Each structure stands twice: as C-alpha cells, then as structure tokens.
Tab-separated table of C-alpha atoms and ligand atoms in Angstrom:
chain	number	residue	atom	x	y	z
A	1	MET	CA	40.528	20.440	14.586
A	2	ASN	CA	40.248	23.876	12.101
A	3	ASN	CA	38.025	24.372	9.743
A	4	ARG	CA	36.328	21.597	10.988
A	5	HIS	CA	32.841	22.506	7.715
A	6	SER	CA	35.649	21.451	5.305
A	7	ARG	CA	37.111	18.147	6.244
A	8	LYS	CA	36.761	15.326	4.639
A	9	THR	CA	35.039	11.994	5.742
A	10	PHE	CA	33.154	9.654	5.086
A	11	ILE	CA	29.833	10.485	6.072
A	12	SER	CA	30.475	14.149	4.099
A	13	ASP	CA	31.836	12.186	0.657
A	14	LEU	CA	29.342	10.342	0.513
A	15	MET	CA	26.843	13.341	1.133
A	16	THR	CA	28.544	15.009	-1.592
A	17	SER	CA	28.171	11.231	-3.837
A	18	LEU	CA	24.104	11.494	-3.002
A	19	VAL	CA	23.891	14.598	-4.181
A	20	ASP	CA	25.385	14.086	-7.350
A	21	GLU	CA	23.226	11.244	-7.813
A	22	GLY	CA	19.912	13.120	-7.321
A	23	LYS	CA	19.041	11.293	-4.071
A	24	ILE	CA	19.144	13.922	-1.551
A	25	LYS	CA	14.975	13.331	-0.167
A	26	LYS	CA	13.569	16.091	1.728
A	27	ILE	CA	10.160	15.904	4.304
A	28	PRO	CA	8.168	18.249	3.420
A	29	PRO	CA	6.836	21.474	5.732
A	30	ALA	CA	5.289	20.052	8.729
A	31	TRP	CA	2.924	22.924	8.885
A	32	LEU	CA	1.136	22.025	5.338
A	33	THR	CA	-1.259	19.989	4.965
A	34	SER	CA	-0.667	17.117	2.886
A	35	LEU	CA	-3.096	16.208	-0.393
A	36	SER	CA	-1.472	12.751	-0.556
A	37	SER	CA	-3.274	11.394	2.869
A	38	ASN	CA	-3.736	7.708	2.475
A	39	ASP	CA	-6.309	8.538	4.542
A	40	TYR	CA	-8.865	8.112	2.932
A	41	LEU	CA	-12.368	8.581	5.052
A	42	GLY	CA	-10.336	9.914	7.924
A	43	LEU	CA	-10.749	7.199	9.804
A	44	ALA	CA	-7.800	8.202	11.684
A	45	ARG	CA	-9.821	10.317	13.133
A	46	HIS	CA	-12.864	9.680	13.900
A	47	PRO	CA	-14.065	9.727	17.070
A	48	ARG	CA	-15.513	6.337	17.724
A	49	VAL	CA	-11.897	5.000	16.738
A	50	ILE	CA	-10.508	7.552	18.920
A	51	ASP	CA	-12.331	7.151	21.866
A	52	ASP	CA	-11.760	3.085	21.385
A	53	SER	CA	-8.546	3.389	21.002
A	54	VAL	CA	-7.716	5.613	24.344
A	55	ASN	CA	-9.871	3.623	25.988
A	56	ALA	CA	-7.325	0.681	25.235
A	57	LEU	CA	-4.891	3.026	26.440
A	58	ARG	CA	-6.285	3.862	29.822
A	59	ILE	CA	-6.434	0.165	30.642
A	60	TYR	CA	-3.102	-1.959	28.531
A	61	GLY	CA	-0.831	1.167	28.754
A	62	THR	CA	1.411	2.614	25.722
A	63	GLY	CA	3.083	-0.792	25.050
A	64	ALA	CA	2.913	-3.920	23.876
A	65	THR	CA	6.417	-4.477	25.855
A	66	GLY	CA	7.835	-7.551	23.831
A	67	SER	CA	6.941	-9.238	19.802
A	68	ARG	CA	3.820	-12.047	20.344
A	69	TYR	CA	6.439	-14.994	20.499
A	70	LEU	CA	7.317	-13.495	24.436
A	71	SER	CA	5.439	-10.695	25.924
A	72	GLY	CA	3.751	-9.224	23.715
A	73	ASN	CA	0.973	-11.297	22.757
A	74	HIS	CA	-2.243	-9.072	23.886
A	75	PRO	CA	-5.741	-10.894	23.202
A	76	LEU	CA	-6.568	-7.866	21.123
A	77	ASN	CA	-4.039	-8.966	18.316
A	78	GLU	CA	-5.842	-12.356	17.847
A	79	GLU	CA	-9.474	-10.242	18.010
A	80	LEU	CA	-7.884	-8.466	14.830
A	81	GLU	CA	-6.880	-11.425	12.588
A	82	ALA	CA	-10.063	-12.742	13.153
A	83	ARG	CA	-12.128	-10.054	12.140
A	84	ILE	CA	-9.317	-8.824	9.014
A	85	ALA	CA	-10.069	-12.538	8.028
A	86	ARG	CA	-13.377	-11.832	7.987
A	87	PHE	CA	-13.411	-8.654	6.228
A	88	LYS	CA	-11.468	-9.780	3.750
A	89	SER	CA	-12.076	-13.102	2.430
A	90	LEU	CA	-15.364	-13.753	4.758
A	91	GLU	CA	-13.877	-16.650	6.775
A	92	LYS	CA	-12.603	-18.375	3.588
A	93	GLY	CA	-9.058	-17.659	4.983
A	94	VAL	CA	-7.069	-17.256	8.798
A	95	GLY	CA	-5.199	-13.894	9.032
A	96	ARG	CA	-1.535	-12.464	9.688
A	97	ILE	CA	-0.424	-9.060	11.498
A	98	PHE	CA	2.059	-7.440	12.177
A	99	THR	CA	3.830	-4.000	13.195
A	100	SER	CA	3.925	-2.842	9.410
A	101	GLY	CA	2.402	-3.513	5.981
A	102	TYR	CA	6.207	-2.875	5.294
A	103	HIS	CA	6.436	-6.173	7.310
A	104	ALA	CA	3.636	-7.703	5.781
A	105	ASN	CA	4.566	-7.988	2.302
A	106	LEU	CA	8.222	-8.603	4.052
A	107	SER	CA	8.028	-11.221	5.463
A	108	VAL	CA	5.229	-12.932	3.002
A	109	THR	CA	7.506	-12.543	-0.337
A	110	SER	CA	10.957	-13.502	1.414
A	111	VAL	CA	9.476	-16.515	2.939
A	112	PHE	CA	7.941	-18.156	0.575
A	113	GLY	CA	9.731	-16.802	-2.360
A	114	THR	CA	12.727	-18.520	-0.989
A	115	HIS	CA	10.364	-22.543	-1.523
A	116	ALA	CA	8.538	-20.715	-4.573
A	117	GLY	CA	9.436	-21.827	-8.068
A	118	THR	CA	10.496	-19.065	-10.688
A	119	ILE	CA	9.348	-15.646	-8.880
A	120	TYR	CA	7.261	-12.856	-11.302
A	121	SER	CA	7.300	-8.976	-9.945
A	122	ASP	CA	4.947	-5.830	-11.582
A	123	SER	CA	7.976	-3.483	-12.172
A	124	GLU	CA	5.399	-1.230	-9.522
A	125	ASN	CA	5.405	-3.078	-7.035
A	126	HIS	CA	5.766	-0.956	-3.448
A	127	ALA	CA	9.538	-1.439	-2.324
A	128	SER	CA	8.236	-3.425	0.428
A	129	LEU	CA	7.401	-6.191	-1.949
A	130	ILE	CA	10.847	-5.382	-3.687
A	131	ASP	CA	13.311	-5.153	-0.794
A	132	GLY	CA	11.931	-9.261	0.592
A	133	LEU	CA	12.165	-10.093	-2.800
A	134	ARG	CA	15.755	-9.076	-2.405
A	135	LEU	CA	15.792	-11.476	0.550
A	136	VAL	CA	16.050	-14.817	-1.667
A	137	LYS	CA	18.773	-14.407	-2.977
A	138	LYS	CA	16.895	-15.772	-6.839
A	139	ALA	CA	16.675	-13.953	-10.405
A	140	VAL	CA	13.548	-12.647	-9.596
A	141	GLN	CA	11.482	-12.122	-13.301
A	142	VAL	CA	9.743	-8.072	-13.056
A	143	PHE	CA	7.751	-8.202	-15.960
A	144	PRO	CA	6.324	-5.530	-17.886
A	145	HIS	CA	3.308	-3.003	-15.750
A	146	GLY	CA	0.181	-5.405	-15.206
A	147	ASP	CA	1.498	-7.166	-18.595
A	148	TRP	CA	-0.392	-10.962	-17.539
A	149	LYS	CA	0.506	-11.961	-20.938
A	150	TRP	CA	3.986	-11.443	-20.705
A	151	VAL	CA	3.721	-13.301	-17.271
A	152	LEU	CA	2.141	-16.310	-19.021
A	153	ASP	CA	4.248	-16.394	-22.309
A	154	HIS	CA	7.254	-16.850	-19.478
A	155	VAL	CA	5.070	-19.600	-17.889
A	156	LYS	CA	4.562	-21.175	-21.035
A	157	ARG	CA	8.142	-20.880	-22.868
A	158	THR	CA	10.205	-21.840	-19.707
A	159	GLY	CA	8.024	-24.492	-18.187
A	160	ALA	CA	8.067	-22.457	-14.856
A	161	SER	CA	6.607	-24.856	-12.069
A	162	ARG	CA	5.388	-23.129	-9.240
A	163	PRO	CA	5.063	-19.379	-10.186
A	164	MET	CA	5.368	-17.266	-7.325
A	165	VAL	CA	3.352	-14.180	-8.667
A	166	VAL	CA	3.761	-10.842	-6.808
A	167	THR	CA	1.694	-7.779	-7.252
A	168	GLU	CA	-0.398	-5.291	-6.053
A	169	SER	CA	-3.966	-4.583	-6.117
A	170	LEU	CA	-4.553	-1.508	-6.559
A	171	PHE	CA	-1.784	0.237	-7.725
A	172	SER	CA	0.208	3.120	-4.938
A	173	MET	CA	1.455	5.240	-7.548
A	174	SER	CA	-0.387	4.941	-10.413
A	175	GLY	CA	-3.740	3.698	-9.497
A	176	ASP	CA	-4.565	1.461	-11.657
A	177	PHE	CA	-5.436	-1.999	-11.140
A	178	ALA	CA	-3.402	-5.566	-11.846
A	179	PRO	CA	-5.458	-8.137	-14.067
A	180	ILE	CA	-6.101	-10.021	-10.726
A	181	PRO	CA	-8.278	-12.639	-12.647
A	182	GLU	CA	-5.545	-13.413	-14.947
A	183	LEU	CA	-2.499	-13.585	-12.872
A	184	TYR	CA	-4.444	-15.938	-10.703
A	185	ARG	CA	-5.522	-18.323	-13.652
A	186	ILE	CA	-2.236	-18.831	-14.328
A	187	VAL	CA	-0.796	-19.154	-10.586
A	188	ARG	CA	-4.093	-21.718	-10.136
A	189	GLU	CA	-2.873	-23.806	-13.476
A	190	LYS	CA	0.675	-24.292	-12.325
A	191	GLU	CA	0.069	-24.724	-8.710
A	192	GLY	CA	2.079	-21.282	-7.877
A	193	LEU	CA	1.017	-18.483	-5.713
A	194	LEU	CA	-0.484	-15.188	-6.796
A	195	VAL	CA	0.966	-12.475	-3.647
A	196	ILE	CA	-1.506	-9.545	-4.260
A	197	ASP	CA	-1.013	-6.376	-1.940
A	198	ASP	CA	-4.096	-4.646	-0.797
A	199	ALA	CA	-3.234	-2.189	0.878
A	200	HIS	CA	-4.570	0.843	-1.113
A	201	ALA	CA	-7.122	-1.114	-1.739
A	202	THR	CA	-8.731	-2.180	1.541
A	203	GLY	CA	-11.768	0.422	2.680
A	204	THR	CA	-11.014	1.862	-0.551
A	205	VAL	CA	-12.394	-0.418	-2.781
A	206	GLY	CA	-14.973	-3.055	-3.573
A	207	SER	CA	-18.542	-3.467	-1.693
A	208	LYS	CA	-17.275	-1.786	1.757
A	209	GLY	CA	-13.937	-1.594	0.966
A	210	ARG	CA	-13.165	-4.892	0.864
A	211	GLY	CA	-11.006	-4.535	-1.721
A	212	GLY	CA	-9.353	-6.225	-4.904
A	213	LEU	CA	-10.651	-9.673	-5.465
A	214	ASP	CA	-13.821	-8.410	-4.199
A	215	PHE	CA	-13.574	-6.023	-7.050
A	216	PHE	CA	-13.018	-8.548	-9.616
A	217	SER	CA	-15.646	-10.827	-7.995
A	218	LEU	CA	-13.707	-13.121	-7.057
A	219	ASP	CA	-13.548	-16.023	-3.846
A	220	PHE	CA	-10.212	-15.529	-1.757
A	221	ASP	CA	-8.429	-19.021	-2.508
A	222	PRO	CA	-5.948	-20.150	-0.169
A	223	ASP	CA	-4.266	-22.585	-1.824
A	224	PHE	CA	-3.238	-20.046	-4.160
A	225	MET	CA	-4.323	-16.813	-2.754
A	226	ILE	CA	-2.454	-14.739	0.246
A	227	VAL	CA	-3.291	-10.851	0.361
A	228	THR	CA	-1.089	-8.374	2.195
A	229	GLY	CA	-2.448	-5.067	3.199
A	230	THR	CA	-2.025	-2.183	5.563
A	231	PHE	CA	-4.091	-1.219	8.383
A	232	SER	CA	-2.303	2.395	8.001
A	233	LYS	CA	-3.891	4.036	5.036
A	234	ALA	CA	-7.738	4.030	4.736
A	235	LEU	CA	-8.280	1.737	8.208
A	236	GLY	CA	-6.642	5.857	10.007
A	237	SER	CA	-4.479	3.018	12.435
A	238	LEU	CA	-1.034	1.411	12.009
A	239	GLY	CA	0.160	-2.460	11.126
A	240	GLY	CA	-0.019	-4.960	8.361
A	241	PHE	CA	-1.846	-8.185	7.847
A	242	ALA	CA	-1.204	-11.332	5.768
A	243	ILE	CA	-4.684	-13.292	4.654
A	244	LEU	CA	-3.176	-16.851	3.902
A	245	GLY	CA	-4.041	-20.416	4.260
A	246	GLU	CA	-3.657	-21.935	7.751
A	247	LYS	CA	-0.858	-24.040	6.942
A	248	ALA	CA	0.329	-21.235	4.413
A	249	ARG	CA	-0.117	-19.317	8.668
A	250	THR	CA	1.467	-21.624	10.269
A	251	ILE	CA	4.699	-21.527	7.822
A	252	LEU	CA	4.539	-17.707	7.741
A	253	THR	CA	4.505	-17.919	11.639
A	254	SER	CA	8.152	-20.094	12.234
A	255	LEU	CA	9.734	-18.544	9.866
A	256	ALA	CA	8.924	-14.305	9.307
A	257	ARG	CA	12.087	-12.458	11.029
A	258	PRO	CA	10.252	-9.466	11.127
A	259	LEU	CA	6.928	-11.307	12.761
A	260	ILE	CA	9.834	-12.800	15.545
A	261	TYR	CA	12.615	-10.053	15.826
A	262	SER	CA	10.405	-6.541	16.315
A	263	THR	CA	7.742	-5.950	19.173
A	264	ALA	CA	4.107	-6.425	18.515
A	265	LEU	CA	1.670	-3.302	18.129
A	266	PRO	CA	0.302	-1.919	20.925
A	267	PRO	CA	-3.034	-2.561	22.731
A	268	ALA	CA	-4.314	1.144	21.328
A	269	VAL	CA	-3.661	0.674	18.209
A	270	LEU	CA	-4.596	-3.067	17.614
A	271	ALA	CA	-8.282	-1.629	19.445
A	272	ALA	CA	-7.930	1.340	16.982
A	273	SER	CA	-7.514	-0.834	14.027
A	274	CYS	CA	-10.623	-3.020	15.332
A	275	SER	CA	-13.086	-0.096	15.863
A	276	SER	CA	-12.312	1.279	11.730
A	277	LEU	CA	-13.372	-2.290	10.781
A	278	ASP	CA	-16.344	-2.186	12.985
A	279	ILE	CA	-17.060	1.031	11.192
A	280	LEU	CA	-16.384	-0.656	8.111
A	281	GLU	CA	-18.375	-3.451	8.040
A	282	ASN	CA	-21.493	-1.919	9.834
A	283	SER	CA	-21.714	0.815	7.075
A	284	SER	CA	-22.449	0.662	3.879
A	285	HIS	CA	-22.104	4.464	2.086
A	286	LEU	CA	-18.418	5.298	4.025
A	287	THR	CA	-16.488	3.666	0.968
A	288	LYS	CA	-19.728	3.879	-1.771
A	289	SER	CA	-19.248	7.951	-1.001
A	290	LEU	CA	-15.963	7.701	-1.485
A	291	GLN	CA	-16.608	6.218	-4.630
A	292	ASP	CA	-18.571	8.572	-6.237
A	293	LEU	CA	-15.968	11.230	-5.194
A	294	SER	CA	-13.056	9.371	-6.901
A	295	LYS	CA	-14.973	9.529	-10.033
A	296	ARG	CA	-15.868	12.891	-10.040
A	297	TRP	CA	-12.154	13.601	-9.717
A	298	GLN	CA	-10.389	11.101	-12.087
A	299	LYS	CA	-12.989	12.185	-15.235
A	300	GLU	CA	-12.703	16.384	-13.508
A	301	LEU	CA	-8.417	15.980	-13.708
A	302	THR	CA	-7.766	12.981	-16.506
A	303	GLY	CA	-11.041	12.122	-18.187
A	304	ALA	CA	-10.566	8.271	-16.994
A	305	ASN	CA	-13.732	6.696	-15.684
A	306	SER	CA	-12.440	5.450	-12.474
A	307	SER	CA	-13.062	4.691	-9.626
A	308	SER	CA	-9.897	4.647	-8.452
A	309	PRO	CA	-8.718	6.932	-5.278
A	310	ILE	CA	-5.711	7.485	-6.017
A	311	ILE	CA	-5.435	10.173	-9.301
A	312	SER	CA	-1.784	9.874	-11.232
A	313	LEU	CA	-0.868	13.289	-13.042
A	314	ARG	CA	1.608	13.118	-15.604
A	315	GLY	CA	3.339	16.201	-17.073
A	316	PRO	CA	6.273	18.124	-17.946
A	317	LEU	CA	8.308	18.145	-14.672
A	318	SER	CA	8.567	22.455	-14.922
A	319	THR	CA	4.496	21.688	-15.458
A	320	LEU	CA	4.629	19.658	-11.992
A	321	ARG	CA	6.420	21.811	-10.147
A	322	GLN	CA	4.926	25.040	-10.595
A	323	GLU	CA	1.861	23.206	-10.201
A	324	SER	CA	3.077	21.681	-6.799
A	325	SER	CA	4.552	25.287	-5.959
A	326	GLN	CA	1.305	26.766	-6.437
A	327	LEU	CA	-0.282	23.699	-3.858
A	328	ALA	CA	1.844	24.922	-1.229
A	329	GLU	CA	1.072	28.589	-1.609
A	330	PHE	CA	-2.511	27.396	-1.054
A	331	GLY	CA	-1.004	25.358	1.990
A	332	PHE	CA	-1.250	21.932	1.095
A	333	SER	CA	1.421	20.056	0.499
A	334	LEU	CA	1.495	17.457	-2.752
A	335	PRO	CA	4.650	16.998	-3.737
A	336	VAL	CA	6.579	15.729	-7.163
A	337	LEU	CA	7.138	12.218	-6.875
A	338	VAL	CA	10.696	11.476	-8.686
A	339	HIS	CA	12.983	8.678	-9.168
A	340	PRO	CA	13.255	5.580	-7.520
A	341	THR	CA	9.532	5.740	-6.216
A	342	VAL	CA	8.689	6.157	-9.887
A	343	PRO	CA	10.061	4.903	-12.308
A	344	GLU	CA	12.766	7.766	-14.557
A	345	GLY	CA	11.047	9.799	-16.826
A	346	GLN	CA	7.654	9.173	-15.271
A	347	GLU	CA	7.027	11.743	-12.531
A	348	ARG	CA	4.238	12.704	-11.269
A	349	LEU	CA	1.522	13.785	-8.447
A	350	ARG	CA	0.081	11.490	-6.879
A	351	LEU	CA	-3.102	12.827	-5.841
A	352	SER	CA	-5.624	10.951	-3.135
A	353	VAL	CA	-8.923	11.883	-3.220
A	354	ASN	CA	-9.963	11.706	0.318
A	355	LEU	CA	-13.947	12.210	2.371
A	356	THR	CA	-12.496	14.492	5.075
A	357	TRP	CA	-11.579	17.550	1.765
A	358	THR	CA	-13.303	21.262	2.466
A	359	SER	CA	-14.208	23.545	-0.265
A	360	GLY	CA	-11.278	25.439	1.221
A	361	ILE	CA	-8.645	22.363	-1.143
A	362	GLU	CA	-11.337	22.072	-3.516
A	363	LYS	CA	-11.284	25.090	-4.734
A	364	ALA	CA	-7.344	25.307	-4.345
A	365	LEU	CA	-7.062	22.058	-6.502
A	366	LYS	CA	-9.583	23.791	-9.403
A	367	THR	CA	-7.239	26.958	-9.088
A	368	THR	CA	-3.943	25.081	-9.903
A	369	PHE	CA	-5.027	22.509	-12.181
A	370	SER	CA	-7.742	24.415	-14.011
A	371	GLU	CA	-5.817	24.034	-17.297
A	372	ARG	CA	-6.006	20.278	-17.025
A	373	MET	CA	-9.647	20.714	-15.999
A	374	GLY	CA	-10.435	22.318	-19.411
A	375	VAL	CA	-8.355	19.873	-21.536
A	376	SER	CA	-10.025	16.955	-20.116
A	377	ARG	CA	-13.958	19.030	-20.501
B	1	PLP	C1	1.239	-1.124	-1.866
B	1	PLP	C2	1.684	-0.138	-0.646
B	1	PLP	N1	2.404	-1.558	0.172
B	1	PLP	C3	2.460	-1.477	0.968
B	1	PLP	C4	2.808	-0.284	2.453
B	1	PLP	C5	3.669	-0.558	3.015
B	1	PLP	O1	2.678	-0.361	3.784
B	1	PLP	P1	2.633	0.448	5.863
B	1	PLP	O2	2.889	2.454	5.426
B	1	PLP	O3	1.465	0.333	7.014
B	1	PLP	O4	4.354	-0.267	6.205
B	1	PLP	C6	2.720	0.881	1.999
B	1	PLP	C7	3.075	2.507	2.288
B	1	PLP	O5	3.520	3.035	1.337
B	1	PLP	C8	2.108	0.559	0.577
B	1	PLP	O6	2.367	1.882	-0.420
C-alpha cells in the first residue's frame, strides 16, 4: 500500500502506452466559446425552439422511460419521423429516428452492409460510419477521398455486384462535397445502395437547408439510397435519423440493435427538433444567410469559392498551435485536430461559420488569421 502512485497496475500501464502513442485527448476548458460549434444557425438557443421544448418537458416529463419497442414510443417520435422525411425527401422516403446520429449511422451501415455485396467507404468518412462497417465483419474497400472514378474502376474490374457505397455529403472535416451524382449513377447501374450521411448538410446546404441531394438537384430515390443525419448540428437538438424506402425501414426496424436496445429520445428533445424543422421549412432566409456568410469567410480565409460552413485551415502544426493559442487568449476555443480525427499529416483547424457570430468573434478571427487573409487576397 505504500507509494500507491508508482504501483504498476493495468490502468497505469495502459495510460503509459497511450501517452507514448500520443493518444491522450483533453476536453477544452468549458469557459471558452467554441468556434467549431455545429449549431450553425443558432437554433439551439432560438426562443421558439426553447418554448416548444419546455412545454413538452412540463407536459410529458424528462425521460422517454424505455426503448420505442417497450414504453418509449411517445407520439412525437412518429411526428418527427414524418416531418424529417418530408423535409429531406419531399415525401419520397419515410423516416426512422435514433437516439443519436452515431446510432443512425452505426445501424444503417451494419444492417445493410451485412447483406450487401462489395462495400465502398470514403477515406474521410465519420467514425460512426466506420464503426458500423467494422461490425459487418467483411472487407471494406476504402476509396481515396471523393474519388468516384476509383469506385467505378473497382466495380468494373472485379465485377462487384450489389455494391454499397458509403459517404458523407458535406464532409465534416474538410468541408468539401462528395461526388453524389456520380456515386448514385454507379449504385443504380449495379442495383446497389448509396448511403449518404447528411449530418452537416442538413440545415446548411441546398434550399432551406434540405441538404446534399438538394444541393446537387437530385431527388431522393428510395430504391437506391438511404440518407442519414442528425438533429444535433444545424437543428440545434439531439438525435439521429435515416430516410429510406418503406421496406428498408422495416428491415432497419427489425435488425438495428442501437434502436432496439437503447432508450428512445425524451419528448422535450423531440419537440425541439420538430420546432427547428418548422422554423427551417417556413424561413427562406435563414439557410441563405448562413450560405452567404460562409461564402464570405471561405473567400477571406482560404480563397475558395464555396458556400460550405466548414472551413478547413491547414498549415504547419506549429502555426496551427499558435493560432489556436491566440484564439484561446481571446476566450475562444478552436483546437488543432490531429490523428485519428484527421489523417496523419493532415492536421488542421476546423472553423464552423455561425450565424450568431458577434463582432467580437469576427475581430478575433481577423486578428488571428491576418496572415492567411493577406495571402488569399
Ligand atoms: C459526419 C457526422 N456523422 C455523424 C455524426 C454523429 O452525430 P451525433 O453527434 O448526433 O451522434 C457526426 C457528429 O459528430 C458527424 O460529424
């Protein structure tokens, strides 16, 4: 018992090796204002969303009390499923909601991946898509970021049938768009399935923020597509969703373990998501304002002509660290993203443009990134 701190235990050995491998992560101090918030439109603090959520809280209580299959199937679940399906697919698909976007992706990729032919996954896909594919227990063809020609070539060379292609629409780390029309063409020709994670595109791109398909002027196709996403980003709430065909929904509902074995969302959270969707559907300017603001900051900071609200700032690690520290001195958090969040050697700052930015934030950004702004002009 003497000198407890130097004793070699399972935990202390594990800690030592994680430190050696550079895998220790820290949560930034809570008092800093984050500049990588996913609440792009500020809906998490919208008075109407708060009111609707508080009303539901008072009427229905705090918890869901069980999974949808037991005691947790509050009517607001079905209302939200109908609303999100209408918003994302204009009634061409139906919806199924989950406790998080992570659960939605884990479920869709593992359930359909298990029964698909060859699986293709973009190299920059989010961890929730990767983790679902890990559950499939078969080889996954990880294709170079955005390289649809690689996929087409592989499909042709190997004669792959029923391919399942998994991609984000607006990539969370690079802020660029996937070649959705080309990937869709490949899966349709081979009678496969395109899984599109619209997590960051929902509320931010396309008209009224309908997302990636709208951005590319494509219709939702329930025979060859499943679109997933989350209420936790531009919609300012919590929970995930899948938009899919009727039969695909029955399959997912029958086999998705995160849906079956996890408690449903609380009514107050469902009410907040319904309220946010209502605001988006009835506002023509909200998403457009974000797109205009994003365009301006993209141009200023990177020179890119893009309306993506995700700005990926690359550079030598020392520069990124110095910029991050300077922002921290101003009271803002923008941590340097390192492996495994981004590929090795592709460290970056991920700035999210936000409609609620104050003049103080804009001033801090201009001061911190003055050299980048000079270069891009
Ligand atoms: C691209 C992408 N997909 C899915 C998720 C998971 O969503 P949620 O936070 O609702 O679990 C995230 C969130 O980090 C994401 O960035």
